[in-house]
mmCIF file of N, CA and C in Angstrom:
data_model
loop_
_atom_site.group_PDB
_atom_site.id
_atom_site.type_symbol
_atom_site.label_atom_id
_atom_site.label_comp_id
_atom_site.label_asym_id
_atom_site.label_seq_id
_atom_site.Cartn_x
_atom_site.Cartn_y
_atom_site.Cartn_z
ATOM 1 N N UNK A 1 -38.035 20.535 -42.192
ATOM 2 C CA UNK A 1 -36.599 20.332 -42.160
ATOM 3 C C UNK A 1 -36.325 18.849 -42.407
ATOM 4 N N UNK A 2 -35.476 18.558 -43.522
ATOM 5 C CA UNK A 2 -35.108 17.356 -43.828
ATOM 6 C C UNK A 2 -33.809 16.564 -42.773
ATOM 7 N N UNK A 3 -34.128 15.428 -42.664
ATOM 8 C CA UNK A 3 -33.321 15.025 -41.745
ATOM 9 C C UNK A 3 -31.704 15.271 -42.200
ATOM 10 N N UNK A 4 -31.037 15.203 -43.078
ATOM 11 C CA UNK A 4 -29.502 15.814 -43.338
ATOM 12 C C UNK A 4 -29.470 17.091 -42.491
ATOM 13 N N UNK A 5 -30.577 17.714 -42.649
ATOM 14 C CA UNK A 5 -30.014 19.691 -41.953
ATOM 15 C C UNK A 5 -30.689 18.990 -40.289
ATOM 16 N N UNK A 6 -31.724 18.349 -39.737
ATOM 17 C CA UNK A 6 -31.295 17.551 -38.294
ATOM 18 C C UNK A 6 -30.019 17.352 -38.090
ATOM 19 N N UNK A 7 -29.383 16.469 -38.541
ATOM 20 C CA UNK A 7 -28.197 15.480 -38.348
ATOM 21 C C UNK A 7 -26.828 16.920 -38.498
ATOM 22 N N UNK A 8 -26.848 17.454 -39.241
ATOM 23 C CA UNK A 8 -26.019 18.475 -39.241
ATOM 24 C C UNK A 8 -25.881 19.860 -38.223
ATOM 25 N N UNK A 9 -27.378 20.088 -38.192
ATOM 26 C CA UNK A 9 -27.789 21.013 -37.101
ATOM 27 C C UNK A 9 -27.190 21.502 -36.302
ATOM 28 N N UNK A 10 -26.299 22.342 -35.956
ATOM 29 C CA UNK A 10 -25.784 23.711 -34.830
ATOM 30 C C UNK A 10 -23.408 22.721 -35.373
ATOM 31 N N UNK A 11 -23.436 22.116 -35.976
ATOM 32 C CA UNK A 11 -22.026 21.331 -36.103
ATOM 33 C C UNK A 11 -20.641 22.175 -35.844
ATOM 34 N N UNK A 12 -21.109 23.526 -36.622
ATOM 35 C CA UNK A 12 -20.047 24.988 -37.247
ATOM 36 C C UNK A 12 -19.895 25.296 -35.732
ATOM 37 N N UNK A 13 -21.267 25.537 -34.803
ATOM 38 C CA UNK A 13 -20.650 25.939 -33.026
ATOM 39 C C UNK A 13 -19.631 25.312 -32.814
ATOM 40 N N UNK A 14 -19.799 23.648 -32.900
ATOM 41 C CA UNK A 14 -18.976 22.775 -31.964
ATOM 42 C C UNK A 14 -17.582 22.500 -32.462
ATOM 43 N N UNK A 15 -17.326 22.969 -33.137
ATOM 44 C CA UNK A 15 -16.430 21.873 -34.544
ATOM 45 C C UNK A 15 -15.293 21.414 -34.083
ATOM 46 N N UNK A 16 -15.052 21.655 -33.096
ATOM 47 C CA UNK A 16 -13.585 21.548 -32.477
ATOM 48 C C UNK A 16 -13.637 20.851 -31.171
ATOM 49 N N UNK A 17 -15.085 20.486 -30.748
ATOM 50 C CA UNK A 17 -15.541 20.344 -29.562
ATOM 51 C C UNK A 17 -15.428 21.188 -27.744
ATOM 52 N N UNK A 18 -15.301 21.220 -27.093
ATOM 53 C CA UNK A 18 -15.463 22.027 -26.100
ATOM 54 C C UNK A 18 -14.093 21.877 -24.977
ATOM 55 N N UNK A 19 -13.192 23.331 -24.831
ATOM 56 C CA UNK A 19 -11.964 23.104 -24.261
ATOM 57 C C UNK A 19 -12.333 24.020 -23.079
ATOM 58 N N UNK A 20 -12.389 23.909 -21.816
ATOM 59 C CA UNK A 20 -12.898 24.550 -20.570
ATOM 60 C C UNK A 20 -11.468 24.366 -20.326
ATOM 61 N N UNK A 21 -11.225 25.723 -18.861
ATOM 62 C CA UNK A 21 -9.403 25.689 -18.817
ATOM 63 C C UNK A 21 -9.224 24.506 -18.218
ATOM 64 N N UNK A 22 -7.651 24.200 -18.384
ATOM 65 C CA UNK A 22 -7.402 22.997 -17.617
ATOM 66 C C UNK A 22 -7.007 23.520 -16.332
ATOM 67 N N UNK A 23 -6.434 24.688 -15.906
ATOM 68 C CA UNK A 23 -5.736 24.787 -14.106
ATOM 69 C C UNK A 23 -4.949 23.308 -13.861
ATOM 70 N N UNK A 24 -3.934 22.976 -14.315
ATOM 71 C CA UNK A 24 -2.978 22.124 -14.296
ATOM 72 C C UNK A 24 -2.051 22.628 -13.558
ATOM 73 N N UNK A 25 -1.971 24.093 -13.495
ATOM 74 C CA UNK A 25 -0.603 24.717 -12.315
ATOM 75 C C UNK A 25 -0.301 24.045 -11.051
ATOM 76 N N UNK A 26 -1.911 23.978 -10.363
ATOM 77 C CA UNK A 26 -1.477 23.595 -8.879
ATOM 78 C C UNK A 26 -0.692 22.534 -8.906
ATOM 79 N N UNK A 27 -1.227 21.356 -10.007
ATOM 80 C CA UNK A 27 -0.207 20.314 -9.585
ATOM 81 C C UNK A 27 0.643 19.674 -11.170
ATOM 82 N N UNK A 28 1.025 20.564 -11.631
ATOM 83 C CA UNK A 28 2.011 20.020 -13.069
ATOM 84 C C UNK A 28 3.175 19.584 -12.388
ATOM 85 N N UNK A 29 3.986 20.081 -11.163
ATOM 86 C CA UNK A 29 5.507 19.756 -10.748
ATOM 87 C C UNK A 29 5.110 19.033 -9.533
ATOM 88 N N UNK A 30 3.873 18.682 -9.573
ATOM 89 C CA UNK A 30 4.210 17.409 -8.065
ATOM 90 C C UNK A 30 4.453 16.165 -8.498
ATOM 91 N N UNK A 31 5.087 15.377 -7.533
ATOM 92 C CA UNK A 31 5.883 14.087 -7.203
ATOM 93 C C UNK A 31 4.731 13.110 -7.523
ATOM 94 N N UNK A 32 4.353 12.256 -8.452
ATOM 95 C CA UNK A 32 3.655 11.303 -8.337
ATOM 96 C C UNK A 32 3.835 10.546 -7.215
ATOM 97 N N UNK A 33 3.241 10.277 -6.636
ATOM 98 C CA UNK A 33 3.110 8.643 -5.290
ATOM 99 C C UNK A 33 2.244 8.036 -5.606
ATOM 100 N N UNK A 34 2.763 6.733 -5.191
ATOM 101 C CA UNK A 34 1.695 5.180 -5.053
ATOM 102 C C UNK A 34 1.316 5.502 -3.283
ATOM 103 N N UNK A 35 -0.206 5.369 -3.513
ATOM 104 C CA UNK A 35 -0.579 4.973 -2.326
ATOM 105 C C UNK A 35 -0.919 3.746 -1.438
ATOM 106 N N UNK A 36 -0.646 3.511 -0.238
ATOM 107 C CA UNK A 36 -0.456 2.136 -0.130
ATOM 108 C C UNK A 36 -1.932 1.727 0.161
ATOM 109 N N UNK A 37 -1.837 -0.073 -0.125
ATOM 110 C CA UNK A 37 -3.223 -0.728 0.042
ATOM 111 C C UNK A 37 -4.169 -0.595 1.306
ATOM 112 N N UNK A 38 -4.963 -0.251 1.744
ATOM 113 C CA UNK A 38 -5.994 0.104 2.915
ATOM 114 C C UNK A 38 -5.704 -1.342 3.498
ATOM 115 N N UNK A 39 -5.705 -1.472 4.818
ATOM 116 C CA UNK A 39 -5.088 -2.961 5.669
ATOM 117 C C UNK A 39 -6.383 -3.373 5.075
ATOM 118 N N UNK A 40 -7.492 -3.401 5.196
ATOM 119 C CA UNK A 40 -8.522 -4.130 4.430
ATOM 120 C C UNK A 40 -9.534 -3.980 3.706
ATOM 121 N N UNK A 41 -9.942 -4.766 3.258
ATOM 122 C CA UNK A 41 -10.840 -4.568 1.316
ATOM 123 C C UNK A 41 -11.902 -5.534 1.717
ATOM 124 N N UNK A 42 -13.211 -4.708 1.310
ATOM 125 C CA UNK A 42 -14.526 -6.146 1.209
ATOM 126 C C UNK A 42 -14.553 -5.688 -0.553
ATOM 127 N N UNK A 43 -14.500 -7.118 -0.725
ATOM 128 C CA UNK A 43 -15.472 -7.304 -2.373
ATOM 129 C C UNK A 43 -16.611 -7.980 -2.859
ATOM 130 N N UNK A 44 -17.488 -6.930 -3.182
ATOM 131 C CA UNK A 44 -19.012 -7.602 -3.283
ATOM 132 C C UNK A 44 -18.738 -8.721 -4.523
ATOM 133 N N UNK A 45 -19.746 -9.723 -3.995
ATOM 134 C CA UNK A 45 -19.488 -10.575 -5.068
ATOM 135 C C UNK A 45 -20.989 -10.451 -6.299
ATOM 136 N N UNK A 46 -21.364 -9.849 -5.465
ATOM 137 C CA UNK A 46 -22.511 -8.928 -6.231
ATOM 138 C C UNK A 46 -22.127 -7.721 -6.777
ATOM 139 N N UNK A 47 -22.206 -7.316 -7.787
ATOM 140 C CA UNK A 47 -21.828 -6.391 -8.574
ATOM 141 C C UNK A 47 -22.523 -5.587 -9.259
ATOM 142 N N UNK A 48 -23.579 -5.481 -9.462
ATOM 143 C CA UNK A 48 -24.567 -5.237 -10.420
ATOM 144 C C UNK A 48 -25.849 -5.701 -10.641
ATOM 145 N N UNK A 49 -26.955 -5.856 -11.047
ATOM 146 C CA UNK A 49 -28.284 -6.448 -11.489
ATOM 147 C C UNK A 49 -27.949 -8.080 -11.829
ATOM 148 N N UNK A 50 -26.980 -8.236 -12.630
ATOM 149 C CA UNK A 50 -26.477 -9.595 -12.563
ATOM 150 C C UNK A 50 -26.204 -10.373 -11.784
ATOM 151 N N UNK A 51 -26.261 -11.732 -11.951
ATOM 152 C CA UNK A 51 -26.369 -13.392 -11.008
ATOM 153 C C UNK A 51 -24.334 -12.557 -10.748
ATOM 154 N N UNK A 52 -24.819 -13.261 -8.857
ATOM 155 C CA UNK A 52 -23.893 -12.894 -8.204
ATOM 156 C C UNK A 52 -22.313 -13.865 -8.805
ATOM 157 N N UNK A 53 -21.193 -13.542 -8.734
ATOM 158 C CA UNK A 53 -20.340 -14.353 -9.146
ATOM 159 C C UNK A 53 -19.976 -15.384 -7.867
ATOM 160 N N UNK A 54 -19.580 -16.582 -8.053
ATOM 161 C CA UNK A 54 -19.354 -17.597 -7.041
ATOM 162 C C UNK A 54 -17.847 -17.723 -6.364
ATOM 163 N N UNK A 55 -17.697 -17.731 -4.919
ATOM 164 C CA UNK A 55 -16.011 -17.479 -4.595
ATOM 165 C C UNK A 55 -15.452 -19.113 -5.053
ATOM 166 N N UNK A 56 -14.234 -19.071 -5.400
ATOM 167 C CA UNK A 56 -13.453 -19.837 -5.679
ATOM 168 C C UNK A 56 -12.367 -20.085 -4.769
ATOM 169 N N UNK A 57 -12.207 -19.599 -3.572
ATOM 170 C CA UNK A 57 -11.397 -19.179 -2.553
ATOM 171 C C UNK A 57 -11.704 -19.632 -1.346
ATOM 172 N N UNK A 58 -11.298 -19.864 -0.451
ATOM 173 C CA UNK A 58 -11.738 -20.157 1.212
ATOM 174 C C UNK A 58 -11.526 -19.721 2.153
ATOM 175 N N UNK A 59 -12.304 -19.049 3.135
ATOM 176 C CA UNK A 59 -11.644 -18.237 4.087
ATOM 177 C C UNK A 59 -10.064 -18.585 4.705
ATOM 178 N N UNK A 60 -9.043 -17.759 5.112
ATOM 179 C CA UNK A 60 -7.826 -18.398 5.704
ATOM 180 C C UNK A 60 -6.763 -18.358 4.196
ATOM 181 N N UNK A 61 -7.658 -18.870 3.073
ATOM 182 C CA UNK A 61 -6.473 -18.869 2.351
ATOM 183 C C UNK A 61 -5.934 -17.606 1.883
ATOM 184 N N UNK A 62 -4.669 -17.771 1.500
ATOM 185 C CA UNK A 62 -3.733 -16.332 0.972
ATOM 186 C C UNK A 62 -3.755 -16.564 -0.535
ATOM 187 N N UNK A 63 -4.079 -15.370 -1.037
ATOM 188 C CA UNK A 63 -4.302 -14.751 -2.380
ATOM 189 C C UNK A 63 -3.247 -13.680 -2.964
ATOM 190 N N UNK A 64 -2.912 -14.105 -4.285
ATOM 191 C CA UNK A 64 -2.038 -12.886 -4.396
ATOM 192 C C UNK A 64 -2.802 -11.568 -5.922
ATOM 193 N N UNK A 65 -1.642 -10.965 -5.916
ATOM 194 C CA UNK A 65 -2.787 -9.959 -6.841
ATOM 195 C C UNK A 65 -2.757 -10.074 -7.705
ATOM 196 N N UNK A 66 -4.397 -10.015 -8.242
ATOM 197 C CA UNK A 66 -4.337 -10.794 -9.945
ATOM 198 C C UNK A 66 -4.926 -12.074 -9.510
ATOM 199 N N UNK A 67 -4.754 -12.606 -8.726
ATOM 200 C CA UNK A 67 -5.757 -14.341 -8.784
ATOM 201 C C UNK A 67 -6.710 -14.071 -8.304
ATOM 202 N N UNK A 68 -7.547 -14.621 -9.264
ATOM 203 C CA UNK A 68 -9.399 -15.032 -9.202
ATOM 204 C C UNK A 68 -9.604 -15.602 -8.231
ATOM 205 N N UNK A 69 -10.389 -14.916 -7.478
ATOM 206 C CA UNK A 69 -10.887 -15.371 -6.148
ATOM 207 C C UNK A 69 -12.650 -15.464 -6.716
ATOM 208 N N UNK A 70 -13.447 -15.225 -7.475
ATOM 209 C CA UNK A 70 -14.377 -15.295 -8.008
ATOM 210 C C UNK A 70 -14.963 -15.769 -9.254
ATOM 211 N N UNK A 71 -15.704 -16.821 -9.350
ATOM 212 C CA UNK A 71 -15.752 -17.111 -10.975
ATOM 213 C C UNK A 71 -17.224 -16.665 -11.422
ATOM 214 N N UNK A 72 -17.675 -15.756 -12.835
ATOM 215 C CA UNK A 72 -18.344 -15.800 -13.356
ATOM 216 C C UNK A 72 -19.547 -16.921 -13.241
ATOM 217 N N UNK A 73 -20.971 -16.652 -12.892
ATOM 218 C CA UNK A 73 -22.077 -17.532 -12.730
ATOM 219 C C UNK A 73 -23.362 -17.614 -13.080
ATOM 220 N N UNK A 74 -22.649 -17.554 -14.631
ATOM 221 C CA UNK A 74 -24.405 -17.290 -15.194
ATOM 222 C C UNK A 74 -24.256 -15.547 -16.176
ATOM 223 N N UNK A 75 -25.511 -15.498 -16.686
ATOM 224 C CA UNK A 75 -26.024 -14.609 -17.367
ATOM 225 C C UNK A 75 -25.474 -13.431 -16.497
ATOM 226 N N UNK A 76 -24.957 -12.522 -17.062
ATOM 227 C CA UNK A 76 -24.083 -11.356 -16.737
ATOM 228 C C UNK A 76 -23.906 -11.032 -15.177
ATOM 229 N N UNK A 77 -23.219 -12.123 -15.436
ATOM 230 C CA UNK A 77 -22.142 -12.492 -14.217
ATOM 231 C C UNK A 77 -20.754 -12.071 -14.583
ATOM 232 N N UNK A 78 -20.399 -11.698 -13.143
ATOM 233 C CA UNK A 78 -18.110 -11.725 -13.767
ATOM 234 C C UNK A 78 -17.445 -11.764 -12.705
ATOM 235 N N UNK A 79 -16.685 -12.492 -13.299
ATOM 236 C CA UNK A 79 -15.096 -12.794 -12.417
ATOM 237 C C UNK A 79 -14.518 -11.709 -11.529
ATOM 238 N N UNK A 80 -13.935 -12.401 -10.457
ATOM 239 C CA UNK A 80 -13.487 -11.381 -9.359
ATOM 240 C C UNK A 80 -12.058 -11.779 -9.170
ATOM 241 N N UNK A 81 -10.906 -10.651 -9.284
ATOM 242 C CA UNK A 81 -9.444 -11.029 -9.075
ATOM 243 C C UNK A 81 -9.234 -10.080 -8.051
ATOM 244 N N UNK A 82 -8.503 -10.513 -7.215
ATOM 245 C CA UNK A 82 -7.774 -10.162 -5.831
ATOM 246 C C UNK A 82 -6.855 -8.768 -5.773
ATOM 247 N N UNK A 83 -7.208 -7.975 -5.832
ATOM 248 C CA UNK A 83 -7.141 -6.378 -6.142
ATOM 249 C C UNK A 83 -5.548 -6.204 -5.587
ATOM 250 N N UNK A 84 -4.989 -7.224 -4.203
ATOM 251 C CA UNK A 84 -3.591 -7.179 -3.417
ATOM 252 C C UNK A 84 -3.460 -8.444 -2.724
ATOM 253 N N UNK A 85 -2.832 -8.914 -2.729
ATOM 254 C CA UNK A 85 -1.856 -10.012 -2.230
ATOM 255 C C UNK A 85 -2.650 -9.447 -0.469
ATOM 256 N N UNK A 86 -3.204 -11.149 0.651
ATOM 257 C CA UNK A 86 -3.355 -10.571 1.152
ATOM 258 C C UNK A 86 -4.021 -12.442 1.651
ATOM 259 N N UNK A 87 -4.909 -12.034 2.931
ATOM 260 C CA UNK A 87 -5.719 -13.407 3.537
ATOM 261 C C UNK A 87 -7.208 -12.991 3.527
ATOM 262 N N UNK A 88 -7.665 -13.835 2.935
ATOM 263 C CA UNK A 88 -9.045 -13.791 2.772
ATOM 264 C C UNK A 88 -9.911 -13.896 4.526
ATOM 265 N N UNK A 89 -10.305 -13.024 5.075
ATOM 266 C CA UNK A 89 -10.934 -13.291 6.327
ATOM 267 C C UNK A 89 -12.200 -13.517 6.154
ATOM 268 N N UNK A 90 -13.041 -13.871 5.323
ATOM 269 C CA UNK A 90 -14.212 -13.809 5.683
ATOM 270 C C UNK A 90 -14.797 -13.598 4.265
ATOM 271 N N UNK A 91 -15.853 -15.257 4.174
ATOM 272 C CA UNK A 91 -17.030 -14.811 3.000
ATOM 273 C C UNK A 91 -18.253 -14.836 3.208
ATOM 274 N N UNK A 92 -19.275 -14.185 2.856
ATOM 275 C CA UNK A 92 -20.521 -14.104 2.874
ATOM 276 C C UNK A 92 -21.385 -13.001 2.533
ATOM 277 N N UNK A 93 -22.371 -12.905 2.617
ATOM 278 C CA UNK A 93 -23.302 -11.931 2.275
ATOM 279 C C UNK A 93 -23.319 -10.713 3.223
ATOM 280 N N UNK A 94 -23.724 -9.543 2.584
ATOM 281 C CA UNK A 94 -23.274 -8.146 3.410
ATOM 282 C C UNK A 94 -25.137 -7.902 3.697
#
């Protein structure tokens, strides 16, 4: 078998790709809500296999949402922004 009939191989099954039901009834007519922020949030400043990101922030100070409380540090490293307006209690390692 030449690689074109590989690469093509079973295509005519899928062609439309795969539609499983949706069951959207239970909730098509409910009320969207915002849920409110949990009184408190830890954020690893470790994230991943990557060099931890460094705080930019100090305990006590107030942050609002959207400001970088974390800066990128190194080889796949990344920035950390303040998920809610709020007081930073506490940094360190978990």
């Amino acid at each position: 078998m030449d690689l074109m009939k590989l690469l093509h191989f079973g295509r005519a099954t899928f062609s439309h790709g795969i539609h499983p039901p949706e069951y959207k009834e239970p909730t098509n007519n409910a009320v969207i809500r915002r849920l409110p922020f949990a009184p408190e949030m830890i954020l690893p400043l470790s994230q991943h296999f990557g060099k931890p990101s460094l705080p930019i922030v100090h305990e006590g100070q107030e942050v609002v949402r959207g400001e970088p409380i974390a800066k990128a540090d190194g080889f796949m490293s990344v920035p950390l922004h303040a998920p809610a307006t709020g007081i930073i209690k506490k940094i360190g390692l978990m």
